[in-house]
XYZ file of C-alpha atoms in Angstrom:
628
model
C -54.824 -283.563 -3.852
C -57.913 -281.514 -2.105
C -56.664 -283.672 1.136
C -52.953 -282.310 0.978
C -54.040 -278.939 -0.083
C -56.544 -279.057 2.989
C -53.730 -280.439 5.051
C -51.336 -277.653 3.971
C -54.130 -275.121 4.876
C -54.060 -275.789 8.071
C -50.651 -275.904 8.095
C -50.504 -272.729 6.682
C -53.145 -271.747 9.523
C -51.661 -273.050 12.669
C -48.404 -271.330 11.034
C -50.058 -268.027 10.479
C -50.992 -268.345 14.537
C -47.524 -269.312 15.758
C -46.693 -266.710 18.165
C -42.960 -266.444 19.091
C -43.536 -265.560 22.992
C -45.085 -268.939 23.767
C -43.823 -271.076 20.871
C -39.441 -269.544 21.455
C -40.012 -268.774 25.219
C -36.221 -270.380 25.400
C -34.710 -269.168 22.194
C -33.477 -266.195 23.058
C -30.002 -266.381 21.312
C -31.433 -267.904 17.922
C -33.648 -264.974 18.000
C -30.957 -262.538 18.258
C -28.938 -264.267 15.496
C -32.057 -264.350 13.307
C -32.991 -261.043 13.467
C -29.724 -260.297 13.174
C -29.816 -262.182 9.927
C -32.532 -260.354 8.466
C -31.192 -257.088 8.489
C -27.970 -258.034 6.834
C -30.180 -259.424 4.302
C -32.440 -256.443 3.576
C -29.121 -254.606 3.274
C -27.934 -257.073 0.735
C -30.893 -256.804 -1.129
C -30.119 -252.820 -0.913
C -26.797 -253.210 -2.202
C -27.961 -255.711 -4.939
C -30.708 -252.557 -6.231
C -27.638 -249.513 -5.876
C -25.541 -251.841 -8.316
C -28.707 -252.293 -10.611
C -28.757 -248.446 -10.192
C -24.942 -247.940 -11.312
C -25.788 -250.561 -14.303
C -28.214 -248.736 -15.833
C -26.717 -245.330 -15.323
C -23.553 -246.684 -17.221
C -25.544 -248.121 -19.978
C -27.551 -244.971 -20.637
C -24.363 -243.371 -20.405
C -22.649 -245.400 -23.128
C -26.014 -245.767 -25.120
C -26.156 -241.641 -24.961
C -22.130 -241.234 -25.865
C -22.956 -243.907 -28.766
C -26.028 -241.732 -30.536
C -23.553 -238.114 -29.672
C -20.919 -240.216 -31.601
C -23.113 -241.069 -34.974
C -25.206 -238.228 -34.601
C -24.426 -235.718 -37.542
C -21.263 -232.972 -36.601
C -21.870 -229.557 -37.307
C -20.749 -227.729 -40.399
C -19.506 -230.981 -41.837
C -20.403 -232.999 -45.111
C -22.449 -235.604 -43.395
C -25.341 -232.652 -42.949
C -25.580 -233.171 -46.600
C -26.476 -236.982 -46.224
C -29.980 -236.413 -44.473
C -31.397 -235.344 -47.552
C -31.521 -239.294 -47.951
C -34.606 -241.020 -45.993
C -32.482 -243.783 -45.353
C -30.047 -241.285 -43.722
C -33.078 -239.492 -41.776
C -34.379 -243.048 -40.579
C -31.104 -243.483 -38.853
C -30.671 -239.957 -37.657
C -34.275 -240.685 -36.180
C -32.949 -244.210 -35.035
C -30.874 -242.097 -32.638
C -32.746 -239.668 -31.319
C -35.175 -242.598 -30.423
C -31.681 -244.232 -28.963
C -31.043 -241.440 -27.073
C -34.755 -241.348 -25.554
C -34.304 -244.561 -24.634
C -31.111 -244.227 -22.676
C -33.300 -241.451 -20.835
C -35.591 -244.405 -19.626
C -32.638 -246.227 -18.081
C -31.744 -242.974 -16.339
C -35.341 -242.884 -14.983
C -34.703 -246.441 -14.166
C -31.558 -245.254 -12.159
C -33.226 -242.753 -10.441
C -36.483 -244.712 -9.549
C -34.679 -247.200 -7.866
C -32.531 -244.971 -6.041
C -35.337 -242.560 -4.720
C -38.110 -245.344 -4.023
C -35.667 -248.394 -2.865
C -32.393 -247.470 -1.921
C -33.131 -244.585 -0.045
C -35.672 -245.694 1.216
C -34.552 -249.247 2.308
C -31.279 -247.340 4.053
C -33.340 -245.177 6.128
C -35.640 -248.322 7.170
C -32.419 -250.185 8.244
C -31.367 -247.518 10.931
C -34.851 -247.699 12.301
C -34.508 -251.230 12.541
C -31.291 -251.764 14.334
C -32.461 -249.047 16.315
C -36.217 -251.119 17.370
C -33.922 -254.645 17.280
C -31.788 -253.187 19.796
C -34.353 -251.856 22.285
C -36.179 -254.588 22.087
C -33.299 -256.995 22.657
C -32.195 -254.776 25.595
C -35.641 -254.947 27.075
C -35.359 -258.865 26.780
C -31.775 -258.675 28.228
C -32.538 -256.227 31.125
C -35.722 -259.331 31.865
C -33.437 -261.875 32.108
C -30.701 -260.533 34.056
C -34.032 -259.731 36.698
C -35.071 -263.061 36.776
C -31.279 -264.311 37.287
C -30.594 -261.854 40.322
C -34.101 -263.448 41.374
C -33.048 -266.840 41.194
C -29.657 -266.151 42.961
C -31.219 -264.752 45.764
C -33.750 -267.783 45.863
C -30.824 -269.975 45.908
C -28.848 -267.625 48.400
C -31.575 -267.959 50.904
C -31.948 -271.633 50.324
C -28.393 -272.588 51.083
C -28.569 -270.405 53.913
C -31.928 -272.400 54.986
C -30.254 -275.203 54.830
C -27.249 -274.643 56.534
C -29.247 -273.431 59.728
C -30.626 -276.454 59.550
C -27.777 -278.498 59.587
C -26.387 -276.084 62.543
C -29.781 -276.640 64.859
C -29.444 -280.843 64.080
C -26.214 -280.586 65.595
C -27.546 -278.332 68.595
C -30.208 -280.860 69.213
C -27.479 -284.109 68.751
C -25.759 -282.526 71.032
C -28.492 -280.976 73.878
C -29.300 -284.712 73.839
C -25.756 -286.184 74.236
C -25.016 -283.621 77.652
C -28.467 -284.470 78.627
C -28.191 -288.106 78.614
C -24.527 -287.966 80.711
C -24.808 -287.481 84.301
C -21.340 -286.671 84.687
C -22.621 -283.387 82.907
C -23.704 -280.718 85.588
C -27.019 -278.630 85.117
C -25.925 -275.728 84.246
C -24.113 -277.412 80.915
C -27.210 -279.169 79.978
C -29.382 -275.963 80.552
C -27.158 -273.811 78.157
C -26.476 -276.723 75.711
C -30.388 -276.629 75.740
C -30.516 -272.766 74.909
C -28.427 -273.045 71.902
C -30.170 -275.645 70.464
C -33.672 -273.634 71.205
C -31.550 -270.599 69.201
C -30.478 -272.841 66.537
C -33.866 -273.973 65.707
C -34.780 -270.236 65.758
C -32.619 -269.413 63.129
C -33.339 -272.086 60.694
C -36.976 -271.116 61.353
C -36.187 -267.831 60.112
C -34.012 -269.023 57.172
C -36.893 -270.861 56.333
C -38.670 -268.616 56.327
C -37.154 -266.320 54.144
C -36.467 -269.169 51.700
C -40.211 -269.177 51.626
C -40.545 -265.555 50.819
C -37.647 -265.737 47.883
C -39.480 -269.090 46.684
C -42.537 -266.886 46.611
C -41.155 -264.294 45.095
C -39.117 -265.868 42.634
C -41.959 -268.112 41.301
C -44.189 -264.437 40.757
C -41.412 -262.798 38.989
C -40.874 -266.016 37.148
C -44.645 -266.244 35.800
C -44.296 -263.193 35.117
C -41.348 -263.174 33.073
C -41.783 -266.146 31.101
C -45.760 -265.442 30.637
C -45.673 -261.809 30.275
C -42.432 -259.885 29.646
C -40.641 -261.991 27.230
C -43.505 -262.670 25.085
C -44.288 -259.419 25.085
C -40.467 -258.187 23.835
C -41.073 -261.669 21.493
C -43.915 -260.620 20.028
C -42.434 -257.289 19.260
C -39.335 -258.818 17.296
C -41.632 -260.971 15.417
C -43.504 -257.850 14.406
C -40.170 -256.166 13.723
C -39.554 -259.396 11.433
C -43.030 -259.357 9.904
C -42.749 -255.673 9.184
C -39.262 -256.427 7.935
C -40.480 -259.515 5.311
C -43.478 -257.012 4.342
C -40.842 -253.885 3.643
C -38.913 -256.123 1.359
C -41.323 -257.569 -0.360
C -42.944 -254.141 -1.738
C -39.231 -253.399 -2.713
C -39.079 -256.203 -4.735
C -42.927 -255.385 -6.012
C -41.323 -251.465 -6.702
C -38.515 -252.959 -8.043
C -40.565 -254.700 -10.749
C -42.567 -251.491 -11.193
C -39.492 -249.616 -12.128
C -39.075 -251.963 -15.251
C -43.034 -251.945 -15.854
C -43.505 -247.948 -15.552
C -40.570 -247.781 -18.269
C -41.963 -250.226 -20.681
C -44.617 -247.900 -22.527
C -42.061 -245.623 -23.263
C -39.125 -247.753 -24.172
C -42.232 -249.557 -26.848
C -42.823 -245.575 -28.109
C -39.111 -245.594 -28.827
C -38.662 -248.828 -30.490
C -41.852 -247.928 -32.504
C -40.509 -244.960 -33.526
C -37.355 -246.836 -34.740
C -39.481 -249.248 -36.724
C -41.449 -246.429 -38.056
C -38.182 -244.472 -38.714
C -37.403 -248.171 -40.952
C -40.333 -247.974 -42.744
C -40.050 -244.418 -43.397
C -37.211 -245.283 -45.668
C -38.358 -244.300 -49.376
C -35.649 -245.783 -52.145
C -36.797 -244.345 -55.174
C -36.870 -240.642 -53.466
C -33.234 -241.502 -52.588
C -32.316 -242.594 -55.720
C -33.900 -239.242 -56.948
C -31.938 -237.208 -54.448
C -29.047 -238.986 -55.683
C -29.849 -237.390 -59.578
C -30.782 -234.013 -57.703
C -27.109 -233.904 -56.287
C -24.929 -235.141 -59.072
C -26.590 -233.999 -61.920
C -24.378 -231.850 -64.121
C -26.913 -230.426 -66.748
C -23.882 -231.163 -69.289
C -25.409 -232.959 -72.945
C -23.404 -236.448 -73.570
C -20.401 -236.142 -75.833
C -21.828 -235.926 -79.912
C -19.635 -237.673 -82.622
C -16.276 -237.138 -83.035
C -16.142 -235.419 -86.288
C -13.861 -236.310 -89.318
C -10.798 -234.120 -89.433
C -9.026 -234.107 -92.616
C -6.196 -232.680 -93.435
C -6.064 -233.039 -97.178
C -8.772 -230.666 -98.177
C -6.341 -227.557 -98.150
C -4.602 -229.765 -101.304
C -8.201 -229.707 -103.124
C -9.148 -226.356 -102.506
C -10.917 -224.675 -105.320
C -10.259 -220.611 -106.166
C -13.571 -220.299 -105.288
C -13.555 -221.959 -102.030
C -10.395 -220.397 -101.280
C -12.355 -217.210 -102.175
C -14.795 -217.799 -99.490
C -12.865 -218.674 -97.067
C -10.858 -215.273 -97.608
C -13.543 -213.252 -97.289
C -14.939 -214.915 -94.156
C -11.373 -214.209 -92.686
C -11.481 -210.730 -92.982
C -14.768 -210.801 -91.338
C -13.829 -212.988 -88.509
C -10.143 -213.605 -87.377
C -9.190 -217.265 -87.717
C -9.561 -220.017 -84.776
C -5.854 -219.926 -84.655
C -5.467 -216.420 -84.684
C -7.676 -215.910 -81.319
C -6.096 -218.833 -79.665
C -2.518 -217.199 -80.108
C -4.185 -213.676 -78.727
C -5.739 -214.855 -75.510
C -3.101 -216.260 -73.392
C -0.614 -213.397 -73.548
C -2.403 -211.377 -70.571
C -3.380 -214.236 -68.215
C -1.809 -216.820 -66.058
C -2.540 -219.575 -68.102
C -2.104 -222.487 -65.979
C -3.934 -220.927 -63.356
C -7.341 -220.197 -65.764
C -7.216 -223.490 -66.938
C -7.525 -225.094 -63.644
C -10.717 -222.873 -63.071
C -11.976 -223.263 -66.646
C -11.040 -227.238 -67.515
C -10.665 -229.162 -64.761
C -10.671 -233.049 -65.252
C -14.301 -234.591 -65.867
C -13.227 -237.889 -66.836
C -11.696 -240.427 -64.122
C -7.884 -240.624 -63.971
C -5.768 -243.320 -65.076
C -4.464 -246.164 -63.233
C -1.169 -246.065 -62.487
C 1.177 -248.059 -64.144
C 1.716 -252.297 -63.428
C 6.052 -251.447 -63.531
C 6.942 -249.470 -60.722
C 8.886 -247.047 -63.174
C 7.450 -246.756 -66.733
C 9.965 -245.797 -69.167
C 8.689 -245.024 -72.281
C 5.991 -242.362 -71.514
C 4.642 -242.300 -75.034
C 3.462 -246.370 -74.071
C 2.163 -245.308 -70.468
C -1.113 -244.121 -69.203
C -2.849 -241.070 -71.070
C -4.612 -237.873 -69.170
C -8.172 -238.299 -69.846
C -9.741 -237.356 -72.947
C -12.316 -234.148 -73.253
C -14.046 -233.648 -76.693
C -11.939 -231.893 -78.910
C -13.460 -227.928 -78.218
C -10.662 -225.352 -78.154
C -10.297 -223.850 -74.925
C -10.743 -220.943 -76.625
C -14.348 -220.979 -77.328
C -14.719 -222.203 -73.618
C -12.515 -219.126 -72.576
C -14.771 -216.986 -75.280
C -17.686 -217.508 -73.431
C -16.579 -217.265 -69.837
C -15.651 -213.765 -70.827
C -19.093 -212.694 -72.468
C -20.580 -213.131 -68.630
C -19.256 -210.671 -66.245
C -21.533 -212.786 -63.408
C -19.199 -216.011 -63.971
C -16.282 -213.843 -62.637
C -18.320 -212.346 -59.674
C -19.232 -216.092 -59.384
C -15.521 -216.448 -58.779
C -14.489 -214.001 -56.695
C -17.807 -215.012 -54.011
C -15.878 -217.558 -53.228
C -14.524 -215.507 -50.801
C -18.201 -215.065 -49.655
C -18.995 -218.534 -48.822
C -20.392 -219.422 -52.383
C -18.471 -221.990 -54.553
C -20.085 -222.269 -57.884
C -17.289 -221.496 -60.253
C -16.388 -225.113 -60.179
C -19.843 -226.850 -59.915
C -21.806 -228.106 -63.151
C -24.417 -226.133 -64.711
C -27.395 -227.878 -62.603
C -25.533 -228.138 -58.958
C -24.687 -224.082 -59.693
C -28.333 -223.514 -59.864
C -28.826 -225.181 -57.102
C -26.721 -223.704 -55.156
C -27.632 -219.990 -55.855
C -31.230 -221.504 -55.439
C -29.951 -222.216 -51.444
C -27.706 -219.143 -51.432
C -31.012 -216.924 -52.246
C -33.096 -218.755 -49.768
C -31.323 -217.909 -47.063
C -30.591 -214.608 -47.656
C -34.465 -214.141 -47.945
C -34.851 -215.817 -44.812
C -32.094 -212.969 -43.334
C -34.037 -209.997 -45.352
C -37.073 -211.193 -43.544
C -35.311 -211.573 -40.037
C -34.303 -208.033 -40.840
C -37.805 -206.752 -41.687
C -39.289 -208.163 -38.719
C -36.986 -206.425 -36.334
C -37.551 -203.255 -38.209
C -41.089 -203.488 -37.266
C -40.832 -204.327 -33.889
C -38.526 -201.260 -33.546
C -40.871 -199.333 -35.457
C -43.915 -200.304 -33.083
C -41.457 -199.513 -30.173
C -40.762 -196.025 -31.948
C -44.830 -195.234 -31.735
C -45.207 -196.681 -28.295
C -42.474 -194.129 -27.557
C -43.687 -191.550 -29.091
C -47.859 -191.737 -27.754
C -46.002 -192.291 -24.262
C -42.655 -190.162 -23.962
C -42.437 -191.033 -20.431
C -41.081 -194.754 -21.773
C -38.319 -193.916 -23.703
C -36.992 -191.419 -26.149
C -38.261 -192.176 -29.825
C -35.239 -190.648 -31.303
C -32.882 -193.544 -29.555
C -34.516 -195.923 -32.287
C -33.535 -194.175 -35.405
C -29.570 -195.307 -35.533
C -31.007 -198.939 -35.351
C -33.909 -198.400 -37.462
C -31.254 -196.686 -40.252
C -28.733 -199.728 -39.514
C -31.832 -202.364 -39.918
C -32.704 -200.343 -43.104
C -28.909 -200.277 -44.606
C -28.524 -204.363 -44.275
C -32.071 -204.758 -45.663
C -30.702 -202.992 -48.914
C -27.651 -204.567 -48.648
C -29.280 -208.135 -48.705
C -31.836 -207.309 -51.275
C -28.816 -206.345 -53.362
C -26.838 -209.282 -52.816
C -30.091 -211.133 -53.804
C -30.534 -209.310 -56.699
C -27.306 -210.179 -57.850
C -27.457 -213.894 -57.253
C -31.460 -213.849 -59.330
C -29.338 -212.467 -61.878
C -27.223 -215.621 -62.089
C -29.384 -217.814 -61.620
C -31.522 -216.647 -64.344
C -28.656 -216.933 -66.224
C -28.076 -220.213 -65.552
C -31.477 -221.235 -65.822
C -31.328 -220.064 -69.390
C -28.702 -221.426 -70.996
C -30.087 -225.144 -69.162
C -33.198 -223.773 -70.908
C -31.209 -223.474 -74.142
C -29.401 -226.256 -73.642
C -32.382 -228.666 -73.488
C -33.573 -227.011 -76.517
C -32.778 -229.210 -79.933
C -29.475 -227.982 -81.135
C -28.763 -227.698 -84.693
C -26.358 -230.336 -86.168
C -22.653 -229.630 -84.837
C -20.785 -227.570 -87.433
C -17.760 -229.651 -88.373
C -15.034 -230.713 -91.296
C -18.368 -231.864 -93.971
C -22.435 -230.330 -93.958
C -24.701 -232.721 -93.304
C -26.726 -231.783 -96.419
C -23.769 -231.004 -99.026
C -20.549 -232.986 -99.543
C -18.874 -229.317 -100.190
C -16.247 -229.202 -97.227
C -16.337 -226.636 -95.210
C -13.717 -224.700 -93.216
C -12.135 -225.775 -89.869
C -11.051 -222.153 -89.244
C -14.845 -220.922 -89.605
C -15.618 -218.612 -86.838
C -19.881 -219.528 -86.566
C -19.101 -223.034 -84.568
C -20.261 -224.798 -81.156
C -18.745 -222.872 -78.332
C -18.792 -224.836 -74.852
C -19.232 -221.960 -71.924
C -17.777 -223.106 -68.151
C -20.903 -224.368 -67.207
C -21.138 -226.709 -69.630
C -23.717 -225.348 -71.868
C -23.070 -224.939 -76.056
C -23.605 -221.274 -77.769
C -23.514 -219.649 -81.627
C -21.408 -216.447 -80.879
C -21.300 -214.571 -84.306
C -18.931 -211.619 -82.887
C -15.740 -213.740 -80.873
C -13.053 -211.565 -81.784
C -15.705 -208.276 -80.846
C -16.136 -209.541 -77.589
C -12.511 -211.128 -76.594
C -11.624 -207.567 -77.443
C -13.564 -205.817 -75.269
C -13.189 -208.566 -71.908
C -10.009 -209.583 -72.246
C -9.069 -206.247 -70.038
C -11.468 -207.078 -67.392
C -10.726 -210.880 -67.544
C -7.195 -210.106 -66.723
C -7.944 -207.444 -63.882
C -10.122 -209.909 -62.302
C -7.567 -212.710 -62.069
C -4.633 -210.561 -60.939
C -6.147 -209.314 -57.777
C -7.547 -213.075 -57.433
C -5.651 -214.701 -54.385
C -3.671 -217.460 -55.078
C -4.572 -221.174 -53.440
C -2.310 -221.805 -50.569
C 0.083 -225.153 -50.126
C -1.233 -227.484 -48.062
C 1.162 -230.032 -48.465
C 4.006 -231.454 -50.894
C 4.036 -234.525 -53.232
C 6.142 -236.329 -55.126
C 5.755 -237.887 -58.497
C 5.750 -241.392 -58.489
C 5.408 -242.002 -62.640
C 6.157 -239.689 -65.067
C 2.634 -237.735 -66.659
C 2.063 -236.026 -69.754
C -0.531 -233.366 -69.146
C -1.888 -233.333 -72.439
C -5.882 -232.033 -72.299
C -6.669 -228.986 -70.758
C -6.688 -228.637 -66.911
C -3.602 -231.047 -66.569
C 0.214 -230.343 -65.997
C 2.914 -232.728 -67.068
C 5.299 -234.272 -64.240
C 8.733 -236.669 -64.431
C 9.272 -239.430 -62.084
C 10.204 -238.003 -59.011
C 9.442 -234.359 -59.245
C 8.419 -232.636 -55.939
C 5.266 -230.666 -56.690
C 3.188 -228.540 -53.696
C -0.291 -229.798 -53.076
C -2.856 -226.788 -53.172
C -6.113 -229.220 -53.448
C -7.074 -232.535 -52.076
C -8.392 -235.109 -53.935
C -12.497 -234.564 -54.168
C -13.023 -238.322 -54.477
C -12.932 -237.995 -58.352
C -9.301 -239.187 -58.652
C -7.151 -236.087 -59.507
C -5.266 -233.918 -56.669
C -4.629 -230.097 -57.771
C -0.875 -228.903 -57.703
C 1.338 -226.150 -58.319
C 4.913 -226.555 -59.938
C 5.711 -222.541 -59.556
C 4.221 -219.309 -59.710
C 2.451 -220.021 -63.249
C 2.095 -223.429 -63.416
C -0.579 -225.541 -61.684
C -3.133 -228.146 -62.648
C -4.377 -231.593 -61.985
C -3.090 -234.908 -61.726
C -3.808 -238.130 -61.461
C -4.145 -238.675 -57.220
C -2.245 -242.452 -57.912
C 0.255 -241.258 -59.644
C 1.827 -239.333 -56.613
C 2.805 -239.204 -52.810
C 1.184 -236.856 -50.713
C 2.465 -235.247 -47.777
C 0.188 -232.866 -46.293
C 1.896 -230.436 -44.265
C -0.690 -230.214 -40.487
C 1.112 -226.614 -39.715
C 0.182 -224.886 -43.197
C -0.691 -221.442 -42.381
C -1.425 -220.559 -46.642
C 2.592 -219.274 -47.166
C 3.487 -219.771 -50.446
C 6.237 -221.128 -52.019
C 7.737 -221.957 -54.751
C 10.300 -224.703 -56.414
């Protein structure tokens, strides 16, 4: 093995001497097709690098268009999935994405600064030097060609002259040797032949001189001139070979300069990964949905016969109770009278428990056997209606709908949460606003120490507009404290032990006890459970404002129609009834809880069950209303 490798050294040596002057003296032509050759090649190669370019500009296009497309949209519900840490990872996941399709555009633009470019511009200079070069070489050989024709010009002419002066002298001798031939013919048959040989003398030589001459020029361009141009193309070649080999070496450079950062983004994906924290989602998932609403108690015994076994004394106490406090029944009957009643229960009760399934026959027809609304607990809408109306807050609540704030609907805990967020930012705008008033106020004293830079008087309308939103804000935030404090309390009182819910027996006495009794459980919108010892007191004194506030509210606008596809029987609060094949107008999607809002006319709207219907949302609603 030493012996071969030794071998191939020298090889490689006697290789690395080959000189193309002396070793192709006679190849011009392969030479010319070779180089030739090699600069189609290096602009192959070039052509093989743009199209590498174009690659990995597409991909880094298409890898950049796929983060944009997963990346969250603004103002949308998917902001409100990156509270998750598996939602963050990903979110993360892309912006790492989208730094790596940066490092393919690098890529693209390495390659075409350092190797296209680059490789174009070297192929003009090198058809350029190729073609001097090979014009040199051609301009040598049509020299040494014109040489040689004149060479072989003279020597035919040489030759010829001396074929003329052998047949002067043949025939000198013939007229000579005849002496029927008089002098004077011999004499001049002797001067031509003397001129004859004078010619070829002088054809020879010139011969001589062109043989001379020829052989110089010769020497010279076999020894000198074209291994000279030779020598020059096989530097061209060398030079070539070398140029597209450190192309090759940049193109690999490209890759390697990329690498670090490509390995930051994929560790930041894997870190991203890891990053993922599944109880803190699972918390986030209790911070979101929890309503702050106590499970459902025992359903208490209702009976029916105790107004048979009433004592006089019983009956006493109940009488006197009544004149104190107006019956159950009696309020119920008095608060519906003023208000749009299917329009307050939607706000007040709507469904909490999922809907039914629809029905296996495609047309139930005995409704009493088909599927039931869902059941609520068995509190009187009255007591829920009771306590809206003690809280003049709930109906601002309402109407800031308007604002941007929905929290009329939400459960006890999300409300709080939300005027939680709705506070925090309008801190964050009070405090915008304060620091602008004291940037204008430091321009104000710049203005006045230097008068010459402004008037300090041109300040005060922004300074008094800064100082108007400021209160403005601080008022709105006043007003949202306010609720939240209120909610806050009654989840405050509502995590307090209640007291055991009043109901048809005491738990300490087997003396029955009034239905109609006014000191029971009241359920408030938000969920939360409240003694209120003076109902009929204060459904006096809101039921004015209750109804103002609802007649100047706006109704919801159609967005669509439905039609009934079984019949429904609305029977629990929040609910309307429907018959097979009733058109009804769509005024609220389905949430993803199962029930679609809808509006029969004017006064009647509620929820039903989102299988139980077509919908046909109408794309061109512009909130008209109408009615069936």
């Amino acid at each position: 093995m030493l012996r071969n490798r030794g071998s191939f050294g020298r090889n490689c040596s006697e290789t690395m001497s080959c000189r193309w002057g002396t070793e192709l003296w006679d190849q011009f032509d392969n030479l010319e097709k070779h180089t030739h050759w090699g600069i189609e090649f290096v602009e192959k190669y070039t052509k093989f690098v743009k199209e590498r370019s174009e690659i990995e500009i597409s991909y880094a296009k298409q890898i950049r268009n796929l983060s944009k497309k997963y990346q969250p949209k603004k103002n949308s519900r998917e902001e409100d999935e990156y509270k998750y840490t598996s939602c963050r990872a990903f979110l993360m996941t892309l912006n790492e994405l989208n730094d790596y399709a940066g490092q393919h555009e690098v890529m693209a633009e390495d390659l075409t600064t350092h190797i296209i470019c680059e490789l174009t511009r070297y192929i003009q200079e090198l058809k350029a030097e190729r073609k001097s070069h090979f014009h040199d070489g051609r301009r040598a050989q049509q020299h040494i060609e014109n040489s040689w024709k004149q060479l072989e010009s003279s020597k035919r002419r040489f030759e010829r002259d001396c074929k003329e002066a052998d047949r002067a002298q043949q025939y000198f001798d013939k007229i000579d040797a005849d002496i029927n031939v008089t002098k004077v013919d011999v004499e001049k048959a002797r001067q031509q032949a003397q001129m004859k040989h004078q010619v070829a003398e002088d054809s020879k030589n010139e011969y001589l001189t062109f043989l001379q001459k020829f052989n110089k020029e010769q020497n010279a361009h076999y020894h000198t001139l074209i291994p000279h141009i030779f020598q020059k193309l096989q530097e061209m070649e060398e030079k070539r070979i070398e140029r597209v080999g450190e192309s090759m070496k940049t193109y690999a450079e490209v890759d390697r300069k990329v690498l670090p950062i490509v390995g930051k983004c994929l560790d930041g994906m894997t870190n991203a990964a890891e990053s993922i924290e599944p109880k803190m989602d699972t918390k986030h998932v209790v911070e979101s949905y929890k309503s702050g609403f106590e499970p459902p108690g025992d359903v208490e015994v209702e009976d029916y016969s105790l107004s048979m076994r009433r004592t006089v004394s019983e009956s006493s106490y109940l009488n006197s109770q009544g004149e104190s406090k107006p019956s159950r029944s009696n309020s119920r009957g008095k608060l519906w009278p003023f208000i749009k009643r299917n329009k307050l229960m939607s706000l007040l009760a709507s469904p909490r428990q999922p809907p039914p399934p629809p029905p296996t026959s495609p047309s139930p027809g005995a409704v009493h056997n088909g599927p039931q609304s869902p059941q609520q607990p068995s509190e009187p809408l009255s007591h829920r209606l009771n306590e809206f109306m003690t809280s003049k807050h709930k109906m601002q609540c309402l109407r800031s709908l308007k604002r941007g704030v929905n929290c009329s609907h939400l459960p006890p805990e999300q409300r709080r949460k939300k005027l939680q967020a709705k506070i925090n930012d309008i801190n964050k705008e009070i405090q915008k606003e304060m620091d602008q008033r004291d940037a204008l106020s430091k321009m104000k004293d710049v203005y006045i120490k230097n008068p010459h830079m402004g008037d300090p008087n041109s300040v005060d309308p922004r300074l008094e507009e800064i100082c108007q939103n400021i209160d403005k804000l601080q008022l709105e935030s006043r007003k949202y404290e306010a609720w939240l404090v209120e909610v806050e309390t009654r989840l405050a009182e509502k995590s307090e032990p209640h007291r055991p819910p009043s109901g048809l027996y005491n738990s300490q006495t087997t003396t029955p006890v009034n239905n109609n009794c006014a000191h029971v459980n009241r359920e408030s919108p938000d969920g939360s459970y409240t003694e209120d010892h003076s109902t009929e007191h204060h459904l006096k004194s809101r039921s004015t404002d209750f109804d103002d506030d609802f007649d100047y509210e706006d109704p919801l606008p159609t967005i669509g129609t439905c039609k009934s596809l079984y019949p429904f029987e609305g029977q629990n609060e929040g609910t309307i009834s429907m018959t097979e094949g009733e058109l009804l107008y769509v005024i609220e999607e389905d949430k993803g809880d199962g029930w679609t809002r809808v509006r029969r006319n004017e006064d009647e709207e509620g929820y039903v069950p989102t299988s139980y219907i077509k919908v046909f949302f109408d794309t061109n609603a512009k909130g008209a209303m109408t009615y069936i």
